[in-house]
Amino acid sequence: MNKLSFLALLLTAGLTTAAVAQQAPEKTKVKVKRKAKTEAAAATPETAAPAPAAAAPAAATDASLTYAETITQADLRQHLTVLASDEYEGRETGEKGQKMAADYLAGQFKQLGLTGPVQGSDNPYLQRFTMVRSTWADGATLKVGGQTFKWLTDFYASGSKGFQQETALQPVFAGFGIEQDGYSDYAALGDVKGKDLIVLLGEPLNDKSLPLLGKDGQPSKWGMDFRAKAAVATQKGARSVFFVDFSPTSNFAKLAARMGPIISRPSIAFKDAAEGATRVTSFFVSPAVGYKMLGTTAPAVTKYLTAATTKPAASPFKPAKVQISAPKKTEDFTTENVLGYLEGTDKKDEVLVLSAHYDHIGVIGGEVHNGADDDGSGTVTVLELAQAFTKAKAEGRAPRRSLLFLAVTGEEKGLLGSEYYTDHPIFPLQSTVADLNIDMVGRTDKDHESKGDYVYVIGSDKLSSELHAALLAQNEKYTKMDLDFRYNDPEDPNRFYYRSDHYNFAKHGIPVAFFFNGVHDDYHGPKDEVDKIEFPKMEKRARLVFHTAWELANRDNRPVVDSNKK
């Protein structure tokens, strides 16, 4: 069934409460007219007086529309101009600007009249928790076959753990590091727990150099991002992974120079993280180092890549022993989620979460990365949603369900704030009916330039058909935007479904919808500024989230969980 026919079915199968309310006055009006006609027939021509015109009934008020219209471009701009200013230093988790942003958001929630629901906190609007900040120390070295290689010249690393002292390794070659139905580089390796792996970047290609595992010749998740491979290695219990790119387009020296400022910045992890819970440490080595580690040559690697196509090829390599020293300096710090709570009426024990991450990536190479779109736009949208719902409650139109307005920290470091909340929920997860997550809603991506209003919606059909249907219906009734669901494809190599805070709710079986404008040239760059935000589009997207939230907060039944799609 296509989208239009599905919407038609929704509209004919059952009228909304507002629609029924709008029809009722018409029926009353018909009865009045019939009564007047009967009385006129009984009167004589001499005594009959002209029947007075029936008073027009008052039009039913659409509360969802009324309060959605309080979400304005001016208010969104006002908040964003503060949070995405240089004064907030890019809002990096654990740093001064993030603390300033937390205080600003908590103050706004308090001013709106929301309740701070965090028990035992010095500020009931702040859910504080302890993290560990780690940075790579000076003097990292890598020795292979008697040759010593240099940090940020021949190799670099990403991850929260290093090798604090010089350590001897015997790596294991794991091919492309792929694990999926029909293609497993791990099947022949056995147990790799505690081992150090060598993994090729990229993925199997055919004789025309097109990816074999992606859809229609497009790259799969394995070829797009090392993180998918690192996640599998983590699940397998590996200690570290050495990634190497042998492709003809590899330019390790240029990449290492570009990564230098990023690598020098701290990574963070939970203070109380269980062993194995953090992602495996990933080292990236130059092709020259890769040949040394595998004890091989370029022709031998080319032969292997030609053979490893539709299934993994037998490894001809005998990896050399390695000596590595890559120490890290660590320190504890606190960060905080910001929470504002609005109590509902007859269904107040059920909670709808409206979320966004308010952190960004801070200062890199002396340039402030203000993150106006990522995710200042989502953060100020949550503020405006809170404003609209608190105004409704103040005017006697409180939502039936309670709402939690949740601004999370640490998204850029690995969805950490939302993970902490769902592992330490203020309100029981079994009482949480859905999460509507907003991450980048202020810009236009290249695929939609010169086109009409749109927004990507991700995940709305993954767990609940009713949540998906509610979203479609509200858009059809009010905002009439192009809802682009392309990133719902489980084979989408971008894997956006797994890359924002809604996912930590979804993995607990809570229905989610993620609102997103797509990436653009300023994504994670220093030019993601307020002056590039398209506030009319942002306003409309915010109103769609509001209409969807209003429907979910006021319907008779919470959205059913009736699927579990990838």
Coordinates of C-alpha atoms in Angstrom, one line a residue:
M1 CA 0.0 0.0 0.0
N2 CA 1.5 3.3 -0.9
K3 CA 1.7 6.4 1.3
L4 CA -1.4 8.2 -0.1
S5 CA -3.7 5.2 0.1
F6 CA -2.5 4.4 3.6
L7 CA -3.3 7.9 4.7
A8 CA -6.7 7.7 3.1
L9 CA -7.4 4.5 5.0
L10 CA -6.4 6.2 8.2
L11 CA -8.7 9.1 7.6
T12 CA -11.7 7.0 6.7
A13 CA -11.2 4.3 9.3
G14 CA -11.6 6.7 12.3
L15 CA -12.1 10.4 12.8
T16 CA -9.9 12.2 15.3
T17 CA -11.5 13.8 18.3
A18 CA -11.1 17.2 16.8
A19 CA -12.9 16.1 13.6
V20 CA -15.8 14.7 15.6
A21 CA -16.1 17.9 17.6
Q22 CA -16.2 19.9 14.4
Q23 CA -19.1 17.8 13.0
A24 CA -21.3 18.0 16.1
P25 CA -22.4 21.6 15.8
E26 CA -23.7 20.9 12.2
K27 CA -26.1 18.2 13.5
T28 CA -27.4 20.6 16.1
K29 CA -28.0 23.3 13.5
V30 CA -30.1 20.9 11.4
K31 CA -32.4 20.1 14.4
V32 CA -33.0 23.9 15.0
K33 CA -34.0 24.4 11.4
R34 CA -36.5 21.6 11.4
K35 CA -38.1 22.8 14.6
A36 CA -38.6 26.3 13.2
K37 CA -40.2 24.9 10.0
T38 CA -42.7 22.9 12.0
E39 CA -43.8 25.8 14.1
A40 CA -44.2 28.0 11.1
A41 CA -46.5 25.5 9.4
A42 CA -48.8 25.4 12.5
A43 CA -49.2 29.2 12.6
T44 CA -51.8 31.1 10.5
P45 CA -50.5 33.6 7.9
E46 CA -51.8 36.5 10.0
T47 CA -50.1 35.4 13.3
A48 CA -47.0 33.9 11.9
A49 CA -43.8 35.9 12.6
P50 CA -40.6 35.5 10.7
A51 CA -38.5 32.8 12.4
P52 CA -35.4 34.3 14.0
A53 CA -32.2 33.1 12.4
A54 CA -30.4 30.4 14.3
A55 CA -27.3 31.5 16.0
A56 CA -24.1 30.1 14.4
P57 CA -22.4 27.7 16.7
A58 CA -18.9 28.6 17.9
A59 CA -16.2 26.9 15.9
A60 CA -14.4 24.0 17.6
T61 CA -10.9 25.0 18.7
D62 CA -8.0 22.9 17.4
A63 CA -5.7 23.0 20.5
S64 CA -2.9 21.3 18.6
L65 CA -2.9 24.0 16.0
T66 CA -3.3 26.8 18.6
Y67 CA -0.2 25.8 20.6
A68 CA 1.9 24.7 17.7
E69 CA 1.6 28.3 16.4
T70 CA 3.4 29.5 19.6
I71 CA 6.5 27.9 18.2
T72 CA 8.1 30.8 16.3
Q73 CA 11.1 31.5 14.2
A74 CA 11.8 34.5 16.5
D75 CA 11.9 32.4 19.6
L76 CA 14.0 29.7 18.0
R77 CA 16.5 32.3 16.8
Q78 CA 16.7 34.0 20.2
H79 CA 17.7 30.8 22.0
L80 CA 20.0 29.6 19.3
T81 CA 21.9 32.9 19.2
V82 CA 22.8 32.3 22.8
L83 CA 23.7 28.6 22.8
A84 CA 25.6 28.7 19.5
S85 CA 27.6 31.8 20.3
D86 CA 31.4 31.8 20.7
E87 CA 30.9 32.4 24.4
Y88 CA 29.7 28.8 24.8
E89 CA 33.0 27.5 23.2
G90 CA 31.3 24.8 21.1
R91 CA 29.7 23.0 24.2
E92 CA 32.2 20.2 24.3
T93 CA 31.2 17.6 26.9
G94 CA 32.8 18.3 30.3
E95 CA 34.1 21.6 29.3
K96 CA 33.1 25.2 30.3
G97 CA 30.8 25.8 27.4
Q98 CA 28.8 22.6 28.0
K99 CA 28.4 23.6 31.7
M100 CA 27.1 27.0 30.6
A101 CA 24.7 25.5 28.2
A102 CA 23.4 23.1 31.0
D103 CA 22.8 26.1 33.2
Y104 CA 21.0 28.0 30.5
L105 CA 18.7 25.1 29.7
A106 CA 18.0 24.4 33.3
G107 CA 17.1 28.1 33.9
Q108 CA 14.8 28.1 30.9
F109 CA 13.0 24.9 32.1
K110 CA 12.6 26.5 35.5
Q111 CA 11.3 29.8 34.1
L112 CA 8.7 27.9 32.0
G113 CA 7.4 26.3 35.2
L114 CA 8.6 22.7 34.5
T115 CA 9.5 20.5 37.4
G116 CA 13.1 19.4 38.0
P117 CA 12.6 15.7 38.5
V118 CA 16.1 14.6 39.6
Q119 CA 16.0 13.4 43.2
G120 CA 19.2 14.0 45.3
S121 CA 20.8 16.4 42.8
D122 CA 22.2 19.7 43.9
N123 CA 20.0 21.0 41.0
P124 CA 16.9 19.0 40.3
Y125 CA 17.0 19.9 36.6
L126 CA 20.5 18.3 36.3
Q127 CA 21.3 14.5 36.1
R128 CA 25.0 14.5 36.9
F129 CA 27.3 11.5 36.3
T130 CA 31.0 10.9 36.3
M131 CA 33.1 10.2 33.2
V132 CA 36.8 9.6 32.6
R133 CA 38.6 11.9 30.2
S134 CA 41.7 10.4 28.4
T135 CA 44.2 11.9 26.1
W136 CA 47.2 10.3 24.3
A137 CA 50.4 10.9 26.0
D138 CA 53.6 12.0 24.2
G139 CA 56.1 9.4 23.0
A140 CA 53.9 6.6 21.5
T141 CA 56.0 4.2 19.4
L142 CA 55.4 1.1 17.2
K143 CA 58.2 -1.3 16.4
V144 CA 57.9 -4.0 13.8
G145 CA 60.8 -6.2 12.7
G146 CA 63.4 -4.0 14.4
Q147 CA 62.1 -0.8 12.7
T148 CA 60.5 2.0 14.8
F149 CA 57.5 3.9 13.4
K150 CA 56.4 7.4 14.5
W151 CA 53.1 8.6 16.1
L152 CA 51.0 10.8 13.8
T153 CA 53.4 10.0 10.9
D154 CA 53.2 6.3 10.5
F155 CA 50.3 5.5 12.9
Y156 CA 47.7 7.0 15.1
A157 CA 44.8 5.7 17.3
S158 CA 41.2 6.3 18.4
G159 CA 39.7 4.9 21.6
S160 CA 39.6 5.2 25.4
K161 CA 42.3 2.7 26.2
G162 CA 46.0 2.5 25.1
F163 CA 49.0 0.5 26.0
Q164 CA 50.5 2.2 29.1
Q165 CA 53.9 0.6 28.8
E166 CA 55.7 -1.1 25.9
T167 CA 53.8 -4.3 25.2
A168 CA 54.6 -7.3 22.9
L169 CA 51.8 -8.3 20.6
Q170 CA 51.2 -11.2 18.2
P171 CA 48.5 -9.8 15.9
V172 CA 45.9 -12.0 14.1
F173 CA 44.8 -11.2 10.5
A174 CA 41.0 -10.9 10.3
G175 CA 40.6 -10.0 6.6
F176 CA 38.0 -7.2 6.2
G177 CA 36.7 -7.7 9.7
I178 CA 33.2 -8.4 8.3
E179 CA 30.6 -10.4 10.1
Q180 CA 27.2 -10.9 8.4
D181 CA 25.1 -13.6 6.8
G182 CA 27.0 -15.2 3.9
Y183 CA 30.3 -13.4 4.7
S184 CA 32.3 -13.9 7.9
D185 CA 35.9 -13.1 8.3
Y186 CA 35.7 -14.4 11.8
A187 CA 34.4 -17.9 11.1
A188 CA 37.9 -19.4 10.5
L189 CA 39.5 -17.5 13.4
G190 CA 37.9 -19.1 16.4
D191 CA 38.0 -17.2 19.7
V192 CA 39.6 -13.8 19.4
K193 CA 38.9 -12.6 22.9
G194 CA 41.9 -10.6 24.2
K195 CA 43.7 -10.7 20.9
D196 CA 45.0 -7.9 18.6
L197 CA 43.6 -7.9 15.1
I198 CA 44.8 -6.6 11.7
V199 CA 41.8 -5.6 9.6
L200 CA 41.7 -4.2 6.1
L201 CA 39.7 -1.0 5.6
G202 CA 37.2 -1.0 2.7
E203 CA 35.2 -4.0 1.6
P204 CA 35.2 -6.7 -1.1
L205 CA 34.9 -5.4 -4.7
N206 CA 34.1 -7.1 -8.0
D207 CA 36.2 -6.9 -11.2
K208 CA 34.7 -3.5 -11.9
S209 CA 35.8 -2.2 -8.5
L210 CA 32.1 -2.0 -7.3
P211 CA 31.2 -3.1 -3.8
L212 CA 29.7 -6.6 -3.6
L213 CA 28.0 -6.4 -0.2
G214 CA 26.1 -3.1 -0.7
K215 CA 22.8 -2.5 -2.5
D216 CA 23.0 -2.0 -6.3
G217 CA 26.8 -1.6 -6.2
Q218 CA 26.7 1.0 -3.5
P219 CA 29.1 0.8 -0.5
S220 CA 27.8 -1.2 2.5
K221 CA 28.3 -0.1 6.1
W222 CA 31.6 -2.1 6.1
G223 CA 33.1 0.1 3.4
M224 CA 31.7 3.4 4.7
D225 CA 33.0 3.5 8.3
F226 CA 35.5 1.7 10.4
R227 CA 33.2 1.9 13.4
A228 CA 31.0 -1.0 12.1
K229 CA 34.1 -3.2 12.1
A230 CA 35.3 -1.9 15.4
A231 CA 31.9 -2.7 16.9
V232 CA 32.1 -6.3 15.8
A233 CA 35.7 -6.6 17.1
T234 CA 34.4 -5.3 20.5
Q235 CA 31.6 -7.8 20.5
K236 CA 34.1 -10.6 19.9
G237 CA 36.2 -9.4 22.8
A238 CA 39.3 -8.3 20.9
R239 CA 41.8 -6.1 22.7
S240 CA 42.8 -3.8 19.8
V241 CA 42.4 -3.5 16.0
F242 CA 45.1 -2.3 13.6
F243 CA 43.3 -0.9 10.5
V244 CA 45.2 -0.5 7.2
D245 CA 44.1 0.9 3.9
F246 CA 45.8 -0.7 0.8
S247 CA 43.5 0.9 -1.7
P248 CA 45.1 2.8 -4.6
T249 CA 43.6 6.0 -3.4
S250 CA 45.1 5.7 0.1
N251 CA 47.0 8.8 1.2
F252 CA 47.9 8.1 4.8
A253 CA 50.3 11.0 5.3
K254 CA 47.6 13.5 4.3
L255 CA 45.0 11.8 6.5
A256 CA 47.3 11.6 9.5
A257 CA 48.0 15.3 9.2
R258 CA 44.3 16.1 9.1
M259 CA 43.6 13.8 12.0
G260 CA 46.3 15.2 14.2
P261 CA 44.2 18.0 15.9
I262 CA 41.3 15.5 16.4
I263 CA 43.5 12.8 17.8
S264 CA 45.0 15.2 20.3
R265 CA 41.6 15.9 21.8
P266 CA 40.3 13.8 24.7
S267 CA 38.0 10.9 24.5
I268 CA 35.6 10.1 27.3
A269 CA 34.1 7.0 28.8
F270 CA 31.9 6.1 31.8
K271 CA 33.8 6.0 35.1
D272 CA 32.0 2.7 36.0
A273 CA 32.0 1.1 32.6
A274 CA 32.2 -2.6 32.8
E275 CA 35.2 -4.4 31.2
G276 CA 34.5 -4.8 27.5
A277 CA 31.7 -2.2 27.5
T278 CA 33.9 0.4 25.8
R279 CA 34.8 0.1 22.2
V280 CA 38.0 -1.6 21.2
T281 CA 41.0 0.7 20.7
S282 CA 41.5 1.2 17.0
F283 CA 45.0 1.9 15.5
F284 CA 45.4 3.2 12.0
V285 CA 48.7 2.4 10.2
S286 CA 50.2 3.4 6.9
P287 CA 50.4 0.9 4.0
A288 CA 54.2 0.6 4.7
V289 CA 53.5 -0.4 8.3
G290 CA 50.7 -2.7 7.2
Y291 CA 53.0 -4.6 4.8
K292 CA 55.6 -5.0 7.7
M293 CA 52.9 -6.2 10.1
L294 CA 51.6 -8.8 7.7
G295 CA 55.0 -9.8 6.6
T296 CA 54.1 -9.4 2.9
T297 CA 54.3 -7.3 -0.2
A298 CA 52.0 -5.2 -2.4
P299 CA 51.6 -7.9 -5.1
A300 CA 50.6 -10.5 -2.4
V301 CA 48.0 -8.2 -1.0
T302 CA 46.6 -7.5 -4.4
K303 CA 46.3 -11.2 -5.0
Y304 CA 44.4 -11.6 -1.7
L305 CA 42.0 -8.8 -2.5
T306 CA 41.2 -10.3 -5.9
A307 CA 40.4 -13.6 -4.2
A308 CA 38.4 -12.2 -1.3
T309 CA 35.2 -11.3 -3.2
T310 CA 32.0 -13.2 -2.6
K311 CA 33.5 -15.0 0.3
P312 CA 36.6 -14.6 2.5
A313 CA 39.9 -15.9 1.1
A314 CA 42.3 -18.1 3.0
S315 CA 45.0 -15.9 4.5
P316 CA 48.5 -16.3 3.1
F317 CA 50.0 -13.8 5.6
K318 CA 52.0 -14.6 8.7
P319 CA 51.8 -11.4 10.9
A320 CA 55.0 -10.3 12.6
K321 CA 55.3 -9.6 16.3
V322 CA 54.9 -6.0 17.3
Q323 CA 56.1 -3.9 20.2
I324 CA 53.8 -1.0 21.0
S325 CA 53.7 1.8 23.5
A326 CA 50.7 4.1 23.4
P327 CA 50.0 5.5 26.9
K328 CA 47.0 7.6 27.9
K329 CA 46.6 10.2 30.5
T330 CA 43.3 10.1 32.4
E331 CA 41.2 12.2 34.7
D332 CA 37.7 12.1 36.2
F333 CA 35.1 14.8 35.5
T334 CA 31.4 15.2 35.8
T335 CA 28.8 16.1 33.1
E336 CA 25.1 16.4 33.1
N337 CA 21.8 15.8 31.3
V338 CA 19.2 18.5 31.7
L339 CA 15.6 17.5 32.4
G340 CA 12.3 19.3 32.6
Y341 CA 9.1 17.5 33.6
L342 CA 5.5 18.4 32.8
E343 CA 2.9 16.3 34.7
G344 CA -0.1 15.1 32.7
T345 CA -3.7 14.5 33.8
D346 CA -5.5 11.2 33.8
K347 CA -2.6 9.3 32.2
K348 CA 0.2 11.1 34.1
D349 CA 2.0 7.9 35.0
E350 CA 2.9 7.4 31.3
V351 CA 5.7 9.6 30.0
L352 CA 6.5 10.8 26.5
V353 CA 10.2 11.9 26.0
L354 CA 11.2 14.8 23.7
S355 CA 15.0 14.8 23.4
A356 CA 17.9 16.4 21.7
H357 CA 21.7 16.6 22.5
Y358 CA 23.0 19.9 23.5
D359 CA 26.7 19.2 23.4
H360 CA 29.0 19.7 20.3
I361 CA 32.7 19.2 19.6
G362 CA 34.2 22.3 21.1
V363 CA 37.3 24.1 20.0
I364 CA 39.6 22.4 17.4
G365 CA 42.8 23.9 16.1
G366 CA 41.9 27.2 17.8
E367 CA 38.5 27.5 15.9
V368 CA 35.2 27.3 17.8
H369 CA 32.8 24.8 16.4
N370 CA 29.5 26.3 17.5
G371 CA 27.2 23.5 16.2
A372 CA 24.3 25.8 15.4
D373 CA 22.6 23.0 13.4
D374 CA 24.3 20.1 15.2
D375 CA 22.5 20.1 17.5
G376 CA 21.7 23.6 18.6
S377 CA 18.7 23.4 16.3
G378 CA 17.3 20.3 18.1
T379 CA 18.1 21.7 21.5
V380 CA 16.2 25.0 21.0
T381 CA 13.3 23.0 19.4
V382 CA 13.0 21.1 22.6
L383 CA 12.8 24.5 24.5
E384 CA 10.1 25.7 22.2
L385 CA 8.1 22.4 22.5
A386 CA 8.4 22.9 26.3
Q387 CA 7.1 26.4 26.0
A388 CA 4.1 25.3 23.9
F389 CA 3.1 22.5 26.2
T390 CA 3.5 24.6 29.4
K391 CA 1.3 27.3 27.8
A392 CA -1.3 24.8 27.0
K393 CA -1.3 23.5 30.6
A394 CA -1.5 27.0 32.0
E395 CA -4.6 27.6 29.8
G396 CA -6.4 24.5 31.0
R397 CA -5.3 22.2 28.1
A398 CA -2.7 20.0 30.0
P399 CA -1.7 16.9 28.1
R400 CA -3.1 13.6 29.4
R401 CA 0.3 12.0 29.6
S402 CA 3.3 13.5 31.2
L403 CA 6.2 14.9 29.2
L404 CA 9.9 14.8 29.8
F405 CA 12.0 17.4 28.0
L406 CA 15.4 15.8 27.9
A407 CA 18.6 17.6 26.7
V408 CA 21.4 15.1 26.8
T409 CA 25.2 15.5 26.9
G410 CA 27.9 13.4 25.4
E411 CA 26.2 12.5 22.1
E412 CA 29.3 13.5 20.1
K413 CA 31.4 11.2 22.3
G414 CA 29.2 8.1 21.6
L415 CA 25.5 8.8 22.7
L416 CA 26.7 8.8 26.3
G417 CA 24.2 11.1 27.9
S418 CA 21.2 9.2 26.5
E419 CA 22.8 5.9 27.4
Y420 CA 23.3 7.1 31.0
Y421 CA 19.6 8.2 31.2
T422 CA 18.2 4.9 29.8
D423 CA 20.5 2.9 32.2
H424 CA 19.6 5.2 35.1
P425 CA 16.1 6.4 34.2
I426 CA 14.3 9.0 36.3
F427 CA 11.0 7.6 35.1
P428 CA 10.6 3.8 34.6
L429 CA 11.3 2.8 31.0
Q430 CA 8.2 0.6 31.1
S431 CA 6.2 3.7 31.6
T432 CA 7.9 5.6 28.7
V433 CA 5.6 5.5 25.7
A434 CA 8.0 6.9 23.0
D435 CA 10.9 9.2 22.4
L436 CA 10.8 11.9 19.7
N437 CA 14.4 12.9 19.1
I438 CA 15.5 16.0 17.2
D439 CA 19.1 16.2 15.9
M440 CA 19.8 18.8 13.1
V441 CA 16.7 20.4 11.9
G442 CA 17.9 23.8 10.7
R443 CA 19.5 23.3 7.3
T444 CA 19.0 21.7 3.9
D445 CA 21.1 18.9 2.5
K446 CA 22.2 18.6 -1.2
D447 CA 19.5 16.1 -2.1
H448 CA 16.7 18.7 -1.2
E449 CA 18.2 21.9 -2.5
S450 CA 15.6 23.8 -4.6
K451 CA 12.9 21.5 -3.5
G452 CA 10.0 21.9 -1.1
D453 CA 9.8 21.5 2.7
Y454 CA 11.0 18.2 3.9
V455 CA 12.4 16.4 6.9
Y456 CA 14.0 13.0 7.2
V457 CA 12.2 10.8 9.7
I458 CA 14.2 7.7 10.9
G459 CA 13.0 4.8 13.0
S460 CA 9.3 5.7 13.3
D461 CA 8.2 2.3 11.8
K462 CA 10.9 0.2 13.5
L463 CA 9.0 -0.7 16.6
S464 CA 5.5 0.7 16.4
S465 CA 3.1 0.9 13.4
E466 CA 0.9 3.2 15.4
L467 CA 3.6 5.8 16.1
H468 CA 4.4 5.8 12.3
A469 CA 0.7 6.2 11.4
A470 CA 0.3 9.0 13.9
L471 CA 3.2 10.9 12.4
L472 CA 1.9 10.5 8.9
A473 CA -1.6 11.6 9.9
Q474 CA -0.3 14.7 11.7
N475 CA 1.8 15.7 8.8
E476 CA -1.0 15.2 6.4
K477 CA -3.4 17.3 8.6
Y478 CA -1.0 20.2 9.5
T479 CA 2.4 20.6 8.0
K480 CA 2.2 18.7 4.7
M481 CA 6.0 18.3 4.3
D482 CA 7.8 15.7 2.3
L483 CA 8.6 13.0 4.9
D484 CA 11.8 11.3 3.6
F485 CA 12.2 7.8 5.0
R486 CA 15.2 6.7 2.9
Y487 CA 17.4 6.2 6.0
N488 CA 15.0 3.6 7.4
D489 CA 16.6 1.2 5.0
P490 CA 18.5 -1.4 7.1
E491 CA 21.1 -1.5 4.4
D492 CA 21.7 2.2 4.5
P493 CA 25.5 2.6 4.9
N494 CA 25.2 5.8 6.9
R495 CA 23.4 3.9 9.7
F496 CA 21.8 7.1 11.0
Y497 CA 19.3 5.0 13.0
Y498 CA 22.2 4.0 15.3
R499 CA 23.9 7.4 15.4
S500 CA 21.7 9.6 17.6
D501 CA 20.2 9.5 21.0
H502 CA 16.8 7.9 20.1
Y503 CA 18.7 4.6 19.6
N504 CA 19.3 4.2 23.4
F505 CA 15.6 4.2 23.9
A506 CA 14.9 1.9 20.9
K507 CA 17.3 -0.7 22.1
H508 CA 15.1 -0.9 25.3
G509 CA 12.0 -1.5 23.1
I510 CA 10.6 2.1 23.3
P511 CA 9.1 3.4 20.1
V512 CA 11.1 6.3 18.6
A513 CA 11.1 8.8 15.8
F514 CA 14.2 10.8 14.8
F515 CA 13.8 14.1 13.0
F516 CA 16.8 15.1 10.9
N517 CA 17.7 17.5 8.0
G518 CA 20.6 15.4 6.7
V519 CA 24.3 16.4 6.5
H520 CA 25.8 19.4 4.8
D521 CA 29.2 20.8 4.0
D522 CA 29.4 22.5 7.4
Y523 CA 28.7 19.3 9.4
H524 CA 31.2 19.1 12.3
G525 CA 33.0 22.1 10.8
P526 CA 33.6 25.6 12.2
K527 CA 31.1 27.2 9.8
D528 CA 28.0 25.6 11.3
E529 CA 26.8 29.0 12.5
V530 CA 23.4 30.7 13.3
D531 CA 23.5 32.8 10.1
K532 CA 23.2 29.7 8.0
I533 CA 20.1 28.3 9.8
E534 CA 16.9 28.4 7.7
F535 CA 14.5 29.3 10.5
P536 CA 11.3 29.0 8.4
K537 CA 12.1 25.4 7.7
M538 CA 13.1 24.8 11.3
E539 CA 9.9 26.3 12.6
K540 CA 7.8 24.0 10.4
R541 CA 9.8 20.9 11.4
A542 CA 9.4 21.9 15.1
R543 CA 5.7 22.2 14.6
L544 CA 5.5 18.7 13.1
V545 CA 7.2 17.3 16.2
F546 CA 4.8 19.2 18.4
H547 CA 1.7 17.9 16.5
T548 CA 3.0 14.4 16.7
A549 CA 3.8 14.8 20.4
W550 CA 0.3 16.3 21.1
E551 CA -1.3 13.3 19.5
L552 CA 0.8 10.8 21.4
A553 CA 0.3 12.6 24.7
N554 CA -3.5 12.8 24.4
R555 CA -4.6 9.6 22.6
D556 CA -6.4 6.9 24.5
N557 CA -3.8 4.2 24.2
R558 CA 0.0 4.4 24.1
P559 CA 1.5 3.4 20.8
V560 CA 1.7 -0.4 20.6
V561 CA 5.0 -2.1 20.1
D562 CA 4.2 -4.5 17.3
S563 CA 7.5 -5.0 15.4
N564 CA 11.2 -5.1 15.7
K565 CA 12.7 -4.1 12.4
K566 CA 16.4 -3.7 11.8

